[in-house]
Amino acid sequence: MNRWFARGVILVSMAGPLSGMTLADEGSVDQAREALAKQEGDEDASQQLEEVFQAAEKNYSLQRKGSHYLNYSFDYSYTADQRLDLAITNGSVRNLDVVPSATHNFTNSFTYDYGLLDNLTVGTRIPLVVKYDTQDELNVYDFGDISFTGRWQPFAYVPGKMSTTLFGTLTSKTGVSPYEIDINEQLSTGSGYYSIGGGASLSKVLDPVVIFGSVSATYNLPAEDLQQVRGARLLTNVDPGFGLSGSAGFAYSLSYDISLSISAQLSYTDETVLSFSNGDQAVAQDQMTGFLSLSLGTRVSDTTIVNTSLGIGLTEDAPDFSLGVSLPINFSGLKE
């Protein structure tokens, strides 16, 4: 604004002399033209429009369109239980023994995400499971259930506002099914059925705190045409029902390099109905599982954050505790 005002002053001040100048005064004319010309640093219309478009550009917290992300995580969980070994003859207990048992579960997972759009990300998770039972001295090394996920942000992220992400998940039964093994000689690494789920997650930044939460529902497809021997009966069908889950927590930035998050998760699993070839049915009661998780994020480079977590079971049906670590895997071929 001041530059244009100065140029106007130059024009007014030169109006009088110009009316009486001669051809010998062409140098003064050149000076006037130079003063009116666009100087370095002036913005033209196209540059101003560019800045307007950049200011109005929508921002999302998912993967940008065309970008890749590969993550590795390792999780260990420990579950201890008490098994009752008894025999009943003519209504009388002939043998009773309480046998402690413990299961160690090690899971190595690779997660890949791809930005289909700026607000739409698709991905997959491939788990490799190692499980060991200390009581029966059984172990297994195999794939777990591979899952596919889609995440969509219907609205652009606005600083200070709540961010919403909708997600859907399809889980396969690629792991070793618990309904297709010899239960006395083998362990499973998967659920044994397909699952379809969906839900929504919410988050809001209250610098330096981020609060977040999510709700989800899962429908488990029945497993049919089974041929598993259980005692004197043959298991043919399993109907696992549905599941509901909710979680909430917050993350606090202790510094540029360190962040701490605490969250609690509550899950409900519907009763499971097992059908046998002789027409009998057995029902496994529904379960309520509570879990408390603490996670520490440590920045080890400008582009890498390592997360370590500790989980504590809050209910009887939950694992006693779990430990985990995750970090991104950077390959030059996966850059944008």
mmCIF file of C-alpha atoms in Angstrom, residues 26-180:
data_model
loop_
_atom_site.group_PDB
_atom_site.id
_atom_site.type_symbol
_atom_site.label_atom_id
_atom_site.label_comp_id
_atom_site.label_asym_id
_atom_site.label_seq_id
_atom_site.Cartn_x
_atom_site.Cartn_y
_atom_site.Cartn_z
ATOM 1 C CA GLU A 26 13.993 11.773 -21.928
ATOM 2 C CA GLY A 27 16.109 10.571 -18.979
ATOM 3 C CA SER A 28 13.455 11.863 -16.545
ATOM 4 C CA VAL A 29 10.745 9.974 -18.450
ATOM 5 C CA ASP A 30 12.729 6.747 -18.134
ATOM 6 C CA GLN A 31 13.022 7.296 -14.404
ATOM 7 C CA ALA A 32 9.234 7.678 -14.130
ATOM 8 C CA ARG A 33 8.629 4.490 -16.071
ATOM 9 C CA GLU A 34 11.083 2.642 -13.839
ATOM 10 C CA ALA A 35 9.284 3.902 -10.752
ATOM 11 C CA LEU A 36 5.921 2.631 -12.074
ATOM 12 C CA ALA A 37 7.272 -0.778 -13.120
ATOM 13 C CA LYS A 38 6.667 -3.862 -10.864
ATOM 14 C CA GLN A 39 9.503 -4.102 -8.376
ATOM 15 C CA GLU A 40 11.012 -7.281 -6.926
ATOM 16 C CA GLY A 41 8.772 -8.620 -4.135
ATOM 17 C CA ASP A 42 5.508 -7.304 -5.612
ATOM 18 C CA GLU A 43 2.683 -9.914 -5.730
ATOM 19 C CA ASP A 44 0.786 -10.437 -8.943
ATOM 20 C CA ALA A 45 -2.786 -11.734 -9.137
ATOM 21 C CA SER A 46 -1.783 -15.357 -9.788
ATOM 22 C CA GLN A 47 0.468 -15.472 -6.712
ATOM 23 C CA GLN A 48 -2.275 -14.013 -4.528
ATOM 24 C CA LEU A 49 -4.749 -16.645 -5.800
ATOM 25 C CA GLU A 50 -2.184 -19.351 -5.065
ATOM 26 C CA GLU A 51 -1.961 -18.218 -1.425
ATOM 27 C CA VAL A 52 -5.743 -18.161 -1.118
ATOM 28 C CA PHE A 53 -6.024 -21.730 -2.422
ATOM 29 C CA GLN A 54 -3.295 -22.924 -0.059
ATOM 30 C CA ALA A 55 -5.044 -21.328 2.918
ATOM 31 C CA ALA A 56 -8.324 -23.067 2.008
ATOM 32 C CA GLU A 57 -6.725 -26.469 1.369
ATOM 33 C CA LYS A 58 -8.326 -29.267 3.427
ATOM 34 C CA ASN A 59 -6.143 -31.025 5.976
ATOM 35 C CA TYR A 60 -6.608 -34.593 7.182
ATOM 36 C CA SER A 61 -4.767 -36.680 9.750
ATOM 37 C CA LEU A 62 -4.758 -39.878 7.644
ATOM 38 C CA GLN A 63 -2.166 -40.932 5.053
ATOM 39 C CA ARG A 64 -1.865 -38.468 2.198
ATOM 40 C CA LYS A 65 -2.972 -39.656 -1.231
ATOM 41 C CA GLY A 66 -0.377 -41.957 -2.755
ATOM 42 C CA SER A 67 1.727 -42.277 0.415
ATOM 43 C CA HIS A 68 2.811 -45.546 2.040
ATOM 44 C CA TYR A 69 3.394 -46.526 5.665
ATOM 45 C CA LEU A 70 4.884 -49.753 7.027
ATOM 46 C CA ASN A 71 4.982 -50.481 10.752
ATOM 47 C CA TYR A 72 6.359 -53.348 12.839
ATOM 48 C CA SER A 73 5.086 -54.232 16.312
ATOM 49 C CA PHE A 74 5.934 -56.910 18.845
ATOM 50 C CA ASP A 75 3.489 -57.892 21.592
ATOM 51 C CA TYR A 76 3.781 -60.334 24.469
ATOM 52 C CA SER A 77 0.878 -61.362 26.690
ATOM 53 C CA TYR A 78 0.682 -63.715 29.636
ATOM 54 C CA THR A 79 -2.448 -65.493 30.799
ATOM 55 C CA ALA A 80 -2.537 -67.601 33.942
ATOM 56 C CA ASP A 81 -5.448 -69.855 34.933
ATOM 57 C CA GLN A 82 -6.472 -72.707 37.188
ATOM 58 C CA ARG A 83 -7.745 -75.954 35.650
ATOM 59 C CA LEU A 84 -9.974 -78.404 37.508
ATOM 60 C CA ASP A 85 -9.195 -82.073 36.920
ATOM 61 C CA LEU A 86 -12.049 -84.171 38.290
ATOM 62 C CA ALA A 87 -13.976 -87.368 37.679
ATOM 63 C CA ILE A 88 -17.579 -87.922 38.751
ATOM 64 C CA THR A 89 -18.927 -91.457 39.175
ATOM 65 C CA ASN A 90 -22.556 -92.070 40.222
ATOM 66 C CA GLY A 91 -22.846 -88.492 41.411
ATOM 67 C CA SER A 92 -19.700 -88.689 43.547
ATOM 68 C CA VAL A 93 -16.426 -86.867 42.955
ATOM 69 C CA ARG A 94 -13.676 -89.505 42.751
ATOM 70 C CA ASN A 95 -10.746 -87.340 41.731
ATOM 71 C CA LEU A 96 -10.132 -83.643 42.233
ATOM 72 C CA ASP A 97 -7.014 -81.721 41.382
ATOM 73 C CA VAL A 98 -6.322 -78.035 40.773
ATOM 74 C CA VAL A 99 -3.682 -77.599 38.081
ATOM 75 C CA PRO A 100 -2.154 -74.182 37.415
ATOM 76 C CA SER A 101 -1.624 -73.287 33.765
ATOM 77 C CA ALA A 102 0.021 -70.430 31.930
ATOM 78 C CA THR A 103 0.053 -69.402 28.290
ATOM 79 C CA HIS A 104 2.735 -67.173 26.751
ATOM 80 C CA ASN A 105 1.731 -65.454 23.518
ATOM 81 C CA PHE A 106 4.283 -63.669 21.287
ATOM 82 C CA THR A 107 2.978 -61.777 18.253
ATOM 83 C CA ASN A 108 5.059 -60.110 15.535
ATOM 84 C CA SER A 109 2.865 -57.913 13.338
ATOM 85 C CA PHE A 110 3.518 -56.016 10.120
ATOM 86 C CA THR A 111 1.009 -53.289 9.260
ATOM 87 C CA TYR A 112 0.873 -51.614 5.852
ATOM 88 C CA ASP A 113 -1.231 -48.513 5.094
ATOM 89 C CA TYR A 114 -1.778 -46.775 1.754
ATOM 90 C CA GLY A 115 -3.390 -43.388 1.167
ATOM 91 C CA LEU A 116 -6.073 -44.024 -1.433
ATOM 92 C CA LEU A 117 -7.288 -40.432 -0.985
ATOM 93 C CA ASP A 118 -6.266 -37.681 1.412
ATOM 94 C CA ASN A 119 -9.182 -38.677 3.640
ATOM 95 C CA LEU A 120 -9.308 -42.414 2.849
ATOM 96 C CA THR A 121 -6.665 -44.934 3.947
ATOM 97 C CA VAL A 122 -6.685 -48.690 3.390
ATOM 98 C CA GLY A 123 -4.373 -51.155 5.062
ATOM 99 C CA THR A 124 -3.660 -54.691 6.178
ATOM 100 C CA ARG A 125 -2.148 -56.345 9.232
ATOM 101 C CA ILE A 126 -0.215 -59.627 9.059
ATOM 102 C CA PRO A 127 0.527 -61.270 12.435
ATOM 103 C CA LEU A 128 3.060 -64.043 13.072
ATOM 104 C CA VAL A 129 2.212 -65.856 16.301
ATOM 105 C CA VAL A 130 4.309 -67.931 18.685
ATOM 106 C CA LYS A 131 2.388 -69.516 21.556
ATOM 107 C CA TYR A 132 3.603 -71.710 24.408
ATOM 108 C CA ASP A 133 1.599 -73.546 27.082
ATOM 109 C CA THR A 134 3.679 -74.332 30.173
ATOM 110 C CA GLN A 135 1.235 -76.895 31.598
ATOM 111 C CA ASP A 136 0.918 -79.231 28.614
ATOM 112 C CA GLU A 137 4.277 -78.183 27.125
ATOM 113 C CA LEU A 138 2.658 -77.390 23.810
ATOM 114 C CA ASN A 139 3.828 -74.759 21.329
ATOM 115 C CA VAL A 140 2.903 -73.449 17.906
ATOM 116 C CA TYR A 141 4.510 -71.145 15.311
ATOM 117 C CA ASP A 142 2.206 -69.927 12.569
ATOM 118 C CA PHE A 143 0.319 -67.021 10.995
ATOM 119 C CA GLY A 144 -2.446 -65.357 12.933
ATOM 120 C CA ASP A 145 -5.659 -63.925 11.485
ATOM 121 C CA ILE A 146 -4.838 -61.431 8.722
ATOM 122 C CA SER A 147 -7.085 -58.364 8.764
ATOM 123 C CA PHE A 148 -7.959 -55.607 6.272
ATOM 124 C CA THR A 149 -8.962 -52.115 7.375
ATOM 125 C CA GLY A 150 -10.387 -48.981 5.773
ATOM 126 C CA ARG A 151 -10.412 -45.578 7.526
ATOM 127 C CA TRP A 152 -12.319 -42.535 6.300
ATOM 128 C CA GLN A 153 -12.452 -38.963 7.585
ATOM 129 C CA PRO A 154 -15.711 -37.346 6.440
ATOM 130 C CA PHE A 155 -14.612 -33.864 7.534
ATOM 131 C CA ALA A 156 -11.310 -32.045 7.253
ATOM 132 C CA TYR A 157 -9.312 -31.491 10.408
ATOM 133 C CA VAL A 158 -9.850 -28.056 11.974
ATOM 134 C CA PRO A 159 -7.491 -27.016 14.800
ATOM 135 C CA GLY A 160 -9.366 -26.839 18.089
ATOM 136 C CA LYS A 161 -12.281 -28.968 16.808
ATOM 137 C CA MET A 162 -13.117 -32.632 17.289
ATOM 138 C CA SER A 163 -11.672 -34.937 14.610
ATOM 139 C CA THR A 164 -13.818 -37.912 13.530
ATOM 140 C CA THR A 165 -12.665 -41.056 11.738
ATOM 141 C CA LEU A 166 -14.923 -43.900 10.607
ATOM 142 C CA PHE A 167 -13.410 -47.343 10.119
ATOM 143 C CA GLY A 168 -14.318 -50.829 8.961
ATOM 144 C CA THR A 169 -12.438 -54.114 9.403
ATOM 145 C CA LEU A 170 -12.563 -57.560 7.824
ATOM 146 C CA THR A 171 -10.684 -60.272 9.732
ATOM 147 C CA SER A 172 -9.905 -63.571 8.037
ATOM 148 C CA LYS A 173 -9.419 -67.003 9.598
ATOM 149 C CA THR A 174 -5.910 -67.588 8.268
ATOM 150 C CA GLY A 175 -4.627 -68.559 11.699
ATOM 151 C CA VAL A 176 -4.739 -72.081 13.114
ATOM 152 C CA SER A 177 -8.378 -72.599 14.125
ATOM 153 C CA PRO A 178 -9.146 -73.768 17.683
ATOM 154 C CA TYR A 179 -12.011 -75.824 16.173
ATOM 155 C CA GLU A 180 -9.849 -77.775 13.713
#
